[in-house]
Tab-separated table of C-alpha atoms in Angstrom:
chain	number	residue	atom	x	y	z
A	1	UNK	CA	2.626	-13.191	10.220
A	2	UNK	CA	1.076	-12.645	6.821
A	3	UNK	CA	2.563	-13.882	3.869
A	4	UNK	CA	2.451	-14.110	0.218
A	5	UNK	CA	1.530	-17.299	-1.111
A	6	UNK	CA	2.719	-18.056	-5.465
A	7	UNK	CA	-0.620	-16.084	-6.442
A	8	UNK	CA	-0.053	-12.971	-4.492
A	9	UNK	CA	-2.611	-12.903	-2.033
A	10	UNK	CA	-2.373	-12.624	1.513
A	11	UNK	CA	-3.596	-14.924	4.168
A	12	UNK	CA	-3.734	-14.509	7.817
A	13	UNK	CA	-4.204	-17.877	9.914
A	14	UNK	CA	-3.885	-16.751	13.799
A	15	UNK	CA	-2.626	-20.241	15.556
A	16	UNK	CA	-4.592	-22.267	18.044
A	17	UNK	CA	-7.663	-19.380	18.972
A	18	UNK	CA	-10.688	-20.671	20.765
A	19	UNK	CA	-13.948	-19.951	22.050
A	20	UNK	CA	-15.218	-16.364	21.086
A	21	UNK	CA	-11.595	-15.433	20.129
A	22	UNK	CA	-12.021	-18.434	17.182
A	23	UNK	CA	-15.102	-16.579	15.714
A	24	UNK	CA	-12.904	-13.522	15.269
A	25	UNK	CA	-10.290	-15.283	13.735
A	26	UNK	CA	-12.372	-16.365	12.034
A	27	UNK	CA	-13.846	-13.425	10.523
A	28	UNK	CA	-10.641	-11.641	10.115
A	29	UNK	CA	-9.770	-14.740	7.843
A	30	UNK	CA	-12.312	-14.055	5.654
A	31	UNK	CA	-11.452	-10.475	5.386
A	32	UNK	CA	-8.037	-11.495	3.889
A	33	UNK	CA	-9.127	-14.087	1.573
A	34	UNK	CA	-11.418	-11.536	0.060
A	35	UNK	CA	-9.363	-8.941	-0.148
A	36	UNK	CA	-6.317	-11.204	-1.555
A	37	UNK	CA	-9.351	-12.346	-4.717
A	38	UNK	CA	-8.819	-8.921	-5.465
A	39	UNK	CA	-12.724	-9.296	-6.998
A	40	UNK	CA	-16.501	-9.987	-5.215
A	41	UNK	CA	-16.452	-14.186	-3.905
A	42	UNK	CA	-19.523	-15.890	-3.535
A	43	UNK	CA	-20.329	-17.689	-0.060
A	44	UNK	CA	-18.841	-21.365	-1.128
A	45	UNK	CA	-15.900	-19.734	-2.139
A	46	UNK	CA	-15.435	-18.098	0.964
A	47	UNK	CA	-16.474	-21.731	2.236
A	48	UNK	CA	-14.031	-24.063	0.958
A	49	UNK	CA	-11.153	-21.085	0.865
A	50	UNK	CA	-11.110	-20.902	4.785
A	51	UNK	CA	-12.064	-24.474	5.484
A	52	UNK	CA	-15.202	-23.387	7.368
A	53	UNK	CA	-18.471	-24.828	7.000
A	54	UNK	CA	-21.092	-23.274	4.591
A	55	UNK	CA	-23.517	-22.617	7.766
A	56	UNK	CA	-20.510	-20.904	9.530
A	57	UNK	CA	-19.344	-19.071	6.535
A	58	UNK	CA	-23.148	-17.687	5.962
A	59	UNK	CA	-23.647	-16.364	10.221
A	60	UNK	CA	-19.979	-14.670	10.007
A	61	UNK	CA	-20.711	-12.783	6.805
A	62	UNK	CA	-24.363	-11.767	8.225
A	63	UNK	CA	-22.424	-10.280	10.937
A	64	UNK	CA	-19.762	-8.706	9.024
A	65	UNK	CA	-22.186	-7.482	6.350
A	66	UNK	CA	-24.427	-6.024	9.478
A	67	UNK	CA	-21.966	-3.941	10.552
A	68	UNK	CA	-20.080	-2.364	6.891
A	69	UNK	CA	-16.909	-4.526	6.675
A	70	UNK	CA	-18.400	-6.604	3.790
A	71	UNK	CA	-21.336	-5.784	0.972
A	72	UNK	CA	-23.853	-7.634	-0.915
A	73	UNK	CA	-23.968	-7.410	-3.929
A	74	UNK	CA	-27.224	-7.868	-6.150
A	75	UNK	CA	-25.241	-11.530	-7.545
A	76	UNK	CA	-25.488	-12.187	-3.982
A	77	UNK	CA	-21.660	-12.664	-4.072
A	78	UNK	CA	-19.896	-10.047	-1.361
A	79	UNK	CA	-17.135	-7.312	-1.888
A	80	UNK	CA	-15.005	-5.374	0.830
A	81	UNK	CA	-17.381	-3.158	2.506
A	82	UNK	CA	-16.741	0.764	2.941
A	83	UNK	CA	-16.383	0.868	7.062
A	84	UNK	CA	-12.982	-0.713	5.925
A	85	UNK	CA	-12.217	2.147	4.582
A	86	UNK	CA	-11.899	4.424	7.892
A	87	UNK	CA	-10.325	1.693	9.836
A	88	UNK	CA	-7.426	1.923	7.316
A	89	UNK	CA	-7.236	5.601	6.966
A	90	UNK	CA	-7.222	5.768	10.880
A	91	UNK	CA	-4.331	3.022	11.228
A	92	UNK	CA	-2.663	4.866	8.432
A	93	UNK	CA	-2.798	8.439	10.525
A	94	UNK	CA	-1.862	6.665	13.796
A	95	UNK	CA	1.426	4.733	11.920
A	96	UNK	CA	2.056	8.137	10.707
A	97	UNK	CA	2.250	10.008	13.499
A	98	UNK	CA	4.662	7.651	15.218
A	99	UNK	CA	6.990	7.776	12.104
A	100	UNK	CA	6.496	11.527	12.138
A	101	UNK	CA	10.180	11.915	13.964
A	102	UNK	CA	12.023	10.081	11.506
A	103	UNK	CA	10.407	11.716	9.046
A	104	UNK	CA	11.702	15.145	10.079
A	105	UNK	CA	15.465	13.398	10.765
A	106	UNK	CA	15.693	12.127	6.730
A	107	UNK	CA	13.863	15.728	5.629
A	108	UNK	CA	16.818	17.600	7.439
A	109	UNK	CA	19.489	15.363	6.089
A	110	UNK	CA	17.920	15.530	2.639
A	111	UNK	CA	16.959	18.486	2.488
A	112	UNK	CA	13.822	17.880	0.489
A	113	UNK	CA	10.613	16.906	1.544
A	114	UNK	CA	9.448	13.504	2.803
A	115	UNK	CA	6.418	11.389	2.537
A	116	UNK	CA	5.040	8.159	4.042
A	117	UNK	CA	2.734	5.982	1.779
A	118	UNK	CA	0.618	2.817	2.304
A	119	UNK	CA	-1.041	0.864	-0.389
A	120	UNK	CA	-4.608	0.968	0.244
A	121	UNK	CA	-7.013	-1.168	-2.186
A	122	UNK	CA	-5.799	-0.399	-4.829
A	123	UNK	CA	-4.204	2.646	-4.478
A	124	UNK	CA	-1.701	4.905	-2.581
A	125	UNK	CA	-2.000	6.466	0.267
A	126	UNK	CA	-0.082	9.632	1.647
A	127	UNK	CA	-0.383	9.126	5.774
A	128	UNK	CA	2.544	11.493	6.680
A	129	UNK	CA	5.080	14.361	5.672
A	130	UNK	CA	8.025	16.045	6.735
A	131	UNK	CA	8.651	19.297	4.838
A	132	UNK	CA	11.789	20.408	3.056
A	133	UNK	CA	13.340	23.435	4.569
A	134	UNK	CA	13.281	25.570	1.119
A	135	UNK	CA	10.627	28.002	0.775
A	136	UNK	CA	9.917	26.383	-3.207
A	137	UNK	CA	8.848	22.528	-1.936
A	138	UNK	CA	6.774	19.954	-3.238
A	139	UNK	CA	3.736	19.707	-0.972
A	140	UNK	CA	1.399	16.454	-0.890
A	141	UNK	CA	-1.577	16.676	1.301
A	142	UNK	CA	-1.549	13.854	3.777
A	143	UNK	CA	-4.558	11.729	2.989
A	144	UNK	CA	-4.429	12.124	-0.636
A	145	UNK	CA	-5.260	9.087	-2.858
A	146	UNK	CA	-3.029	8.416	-6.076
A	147	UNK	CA	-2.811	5.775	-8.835
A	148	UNK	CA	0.193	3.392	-7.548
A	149	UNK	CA	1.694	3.268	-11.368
A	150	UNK	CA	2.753	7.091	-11.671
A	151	UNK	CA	4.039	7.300	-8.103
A	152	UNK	CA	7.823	6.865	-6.899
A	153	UNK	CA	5.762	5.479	-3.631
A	154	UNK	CA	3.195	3.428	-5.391
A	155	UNK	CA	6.415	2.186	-7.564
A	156	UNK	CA	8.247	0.979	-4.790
A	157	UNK	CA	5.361	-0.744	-2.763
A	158	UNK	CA	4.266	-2.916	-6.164
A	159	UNK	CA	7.559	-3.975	-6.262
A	160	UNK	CA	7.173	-6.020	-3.319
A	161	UNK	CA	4.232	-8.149	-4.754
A	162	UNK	CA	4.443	-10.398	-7.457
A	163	UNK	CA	3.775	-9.700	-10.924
A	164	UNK	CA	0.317	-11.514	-11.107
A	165	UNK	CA	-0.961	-9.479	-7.841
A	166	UNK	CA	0.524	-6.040	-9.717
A	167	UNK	CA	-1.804	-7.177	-12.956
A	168	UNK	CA	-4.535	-7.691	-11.218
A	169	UNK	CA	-4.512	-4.333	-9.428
A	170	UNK	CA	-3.328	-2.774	-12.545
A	171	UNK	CA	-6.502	-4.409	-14.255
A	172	UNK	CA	-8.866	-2.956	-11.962
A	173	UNK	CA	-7.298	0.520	-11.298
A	174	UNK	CA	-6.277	1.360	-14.872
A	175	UNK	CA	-3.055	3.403	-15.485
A	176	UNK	CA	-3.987	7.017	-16.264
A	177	UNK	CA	-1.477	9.326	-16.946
A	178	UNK	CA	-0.671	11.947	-14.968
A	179	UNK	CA	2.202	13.315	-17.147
A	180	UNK	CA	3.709	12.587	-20.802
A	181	UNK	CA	6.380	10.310	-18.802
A	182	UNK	CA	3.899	8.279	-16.846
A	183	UNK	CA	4.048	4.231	-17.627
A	184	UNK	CA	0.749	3.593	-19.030
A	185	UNK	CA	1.509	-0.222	-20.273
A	186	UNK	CA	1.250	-3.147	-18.153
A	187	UNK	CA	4.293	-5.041	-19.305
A	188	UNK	CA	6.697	-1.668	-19.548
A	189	UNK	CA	5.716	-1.113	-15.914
A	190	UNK	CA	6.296	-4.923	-14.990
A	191	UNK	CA	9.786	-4.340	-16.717
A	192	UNK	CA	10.567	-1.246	-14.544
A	193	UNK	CA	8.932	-3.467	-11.090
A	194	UNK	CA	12.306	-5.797	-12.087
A	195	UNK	CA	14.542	-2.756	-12.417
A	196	UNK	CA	13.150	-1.349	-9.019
A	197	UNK	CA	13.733	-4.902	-7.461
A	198	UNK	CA	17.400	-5.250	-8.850
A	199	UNK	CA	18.483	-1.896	-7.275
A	200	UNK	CA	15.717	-1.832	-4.142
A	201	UNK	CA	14.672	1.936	-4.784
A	202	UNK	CA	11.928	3.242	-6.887
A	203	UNK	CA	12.319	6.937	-8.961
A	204	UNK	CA	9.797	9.000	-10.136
A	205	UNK	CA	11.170	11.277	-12.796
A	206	UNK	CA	8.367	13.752	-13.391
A	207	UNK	CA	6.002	10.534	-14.179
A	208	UNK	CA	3.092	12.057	-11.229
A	209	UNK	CA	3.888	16.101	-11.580
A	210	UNK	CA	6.699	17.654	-14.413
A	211	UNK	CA	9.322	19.467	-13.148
A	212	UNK	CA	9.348	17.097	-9.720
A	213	UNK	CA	11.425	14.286	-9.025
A	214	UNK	CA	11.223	11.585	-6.367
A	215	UNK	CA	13.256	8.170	-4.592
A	216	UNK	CA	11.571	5.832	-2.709
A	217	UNK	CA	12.386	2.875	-0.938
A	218	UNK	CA	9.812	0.245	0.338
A	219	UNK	CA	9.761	-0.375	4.274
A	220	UNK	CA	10.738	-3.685	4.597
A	221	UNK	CA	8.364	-6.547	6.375
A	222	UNK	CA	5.594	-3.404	7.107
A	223	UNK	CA	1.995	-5.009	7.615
A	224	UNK	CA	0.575	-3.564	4.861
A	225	UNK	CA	2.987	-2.177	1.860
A	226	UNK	CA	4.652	0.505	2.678
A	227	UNK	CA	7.079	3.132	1.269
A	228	UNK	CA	8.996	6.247	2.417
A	229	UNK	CA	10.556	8.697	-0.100
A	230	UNK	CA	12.305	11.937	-1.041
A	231	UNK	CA	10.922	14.386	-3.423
A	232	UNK	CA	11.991	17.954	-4.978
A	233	UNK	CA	12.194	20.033	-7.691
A	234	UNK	CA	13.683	18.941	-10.404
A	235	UNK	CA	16.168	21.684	-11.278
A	236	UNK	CA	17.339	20.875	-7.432
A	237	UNK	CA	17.451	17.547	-7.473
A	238	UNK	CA	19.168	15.597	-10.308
A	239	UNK	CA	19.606	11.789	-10.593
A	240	UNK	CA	23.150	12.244	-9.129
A	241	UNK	CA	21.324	13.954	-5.849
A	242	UNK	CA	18.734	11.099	-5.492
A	243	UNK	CA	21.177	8.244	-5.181
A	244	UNK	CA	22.992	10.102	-2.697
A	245	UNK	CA	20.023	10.180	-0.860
A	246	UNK	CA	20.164	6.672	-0.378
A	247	UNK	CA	22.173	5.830	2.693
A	248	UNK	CA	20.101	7.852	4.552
A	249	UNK	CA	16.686	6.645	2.876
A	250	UNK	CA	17.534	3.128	3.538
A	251	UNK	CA	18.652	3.945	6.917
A	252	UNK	CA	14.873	5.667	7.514
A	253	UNK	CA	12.968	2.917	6.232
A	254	UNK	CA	14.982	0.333	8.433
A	255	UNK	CA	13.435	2.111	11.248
A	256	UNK	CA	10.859	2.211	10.631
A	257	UNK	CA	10.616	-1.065	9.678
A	258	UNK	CA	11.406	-1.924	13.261
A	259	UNK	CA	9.127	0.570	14.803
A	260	UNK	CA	6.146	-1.065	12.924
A	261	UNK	CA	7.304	-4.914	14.448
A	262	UNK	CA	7.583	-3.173	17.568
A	263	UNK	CA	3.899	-1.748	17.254
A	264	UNK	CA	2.901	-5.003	16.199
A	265	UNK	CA	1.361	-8.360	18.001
């Protein structure tokens, strides 16, 4: 299982691999070191990060560079490469799908619409909705990409990481904002992360759209950060009407937390 070490990154060391299935391992290890630097590593880095020999190091990036999953850059030091980039949108879709029931169960007991968001790179996700019954809804097209910061989602999934990892994505994906309530400073939005983590549930109050308001709840244990929520109009859906919402929220994402382990190796 993949866990968080004190720095926030994430490191995946299969046990006891061999043969062939050792050079995968292998590679798949250096996919998570560079994607827990958060920033381009040179090739000794890589080196003395994994353990692996410099000669080693240099044949499994040529064939992970050959193929998309990592990039050169003119330094000569490598970043995450784009063919990534499907293979997470894909595993996104197919984790939505199977969530897609559940989905529809917490959308008919809230009566507001639903989404399911991952934490990709650096930002958010949408990989599945269920649709409030009202004919005024919100509507989020699955696929779209949003800044984590003005996001009940986004909210809830930073939560999980420490503050140092929420910095350093903060850092690099800047904190636009998408309404006069958004949190645009890095140590007001590390004060609301605490607030989220005291209570375990995220709200967006108008902060991504005005006039909308949102709960969300992170899916505990998911492989990569993950968070369900509830969203509606405002004038429907005070701050009294989002806590009730969450029994049946935390319900949801215990499910799903346990359909993902059951999905999983």
């Amino acid at each position: 299982m993949a866990t968080h070490d004190d720095a926030g990154d994430v490191h995946a060391r299969p046990p006891g691999a061999t043969g062939g299935v050792q050079s995968v391992s292998r590679a798949l290890e250096l996919l998570d070191l560079m994607a827990g630097a958060g920033t381009d590593v040179s090739l000794s880095e890589l080196a003395e990060g994994t353990g692996m020999a410099a000669a080693t190091t240099h044949r499994l990036m040529r064939t992970l560079l050959a193929h998309g999953y990592v990039r050169q850059l003119p330094s000569r030091r490598y970043g995450l490469g784009p063919a990534l980039i499907r293979l997470g949108e894909q595993a996104g879709l197919h984790l939505g799908a199977a969530a897609r029931p559940h989905l529809d169960d917490l959308a008919a007991q809230a009566g507001e619409t639903v989404n399911l968001a991952m934490l990709d790179q650096d930002m958010v996700v949408y990989v599945a909705q269920a649709a409030s019954r009202h004919s005024m809804r919100m509507f989020t097209e699955v696929g779209r990409r949003v800044h984590a910061h003005s996001t009940g989602v986004g909210k809830a999934v930073l939560a999980e990481l420490p503050d140092a990892a929420v910095l350093r994505l903060l850092e690099r994906a800047g904190m636009p904002p998408a309404t006069e309530h958004t949190i645009t400073g890095p140590e007001e939005f590390l004060t609301e992360l605490g607030t989220i983590r005291s209570r375990g549930f995220a709200i967006d109050d108008g902060e991504q759209e005005v006039g909308v308001r949102c709960v969300a709840m992170a899916v505990p244990e998911a492989p990569t950060p993950t968070a369900v929520s509830v969203s509606g109009p405002a004038a429907r859906l005070d701050l009294a009407g989002l806590e009730a919402l969450l029994p049946a929220l935390r319900r949801t994402a215990g499910v799903l937390a346990e359909l993902y382990a059951t999905e999983g190796p």
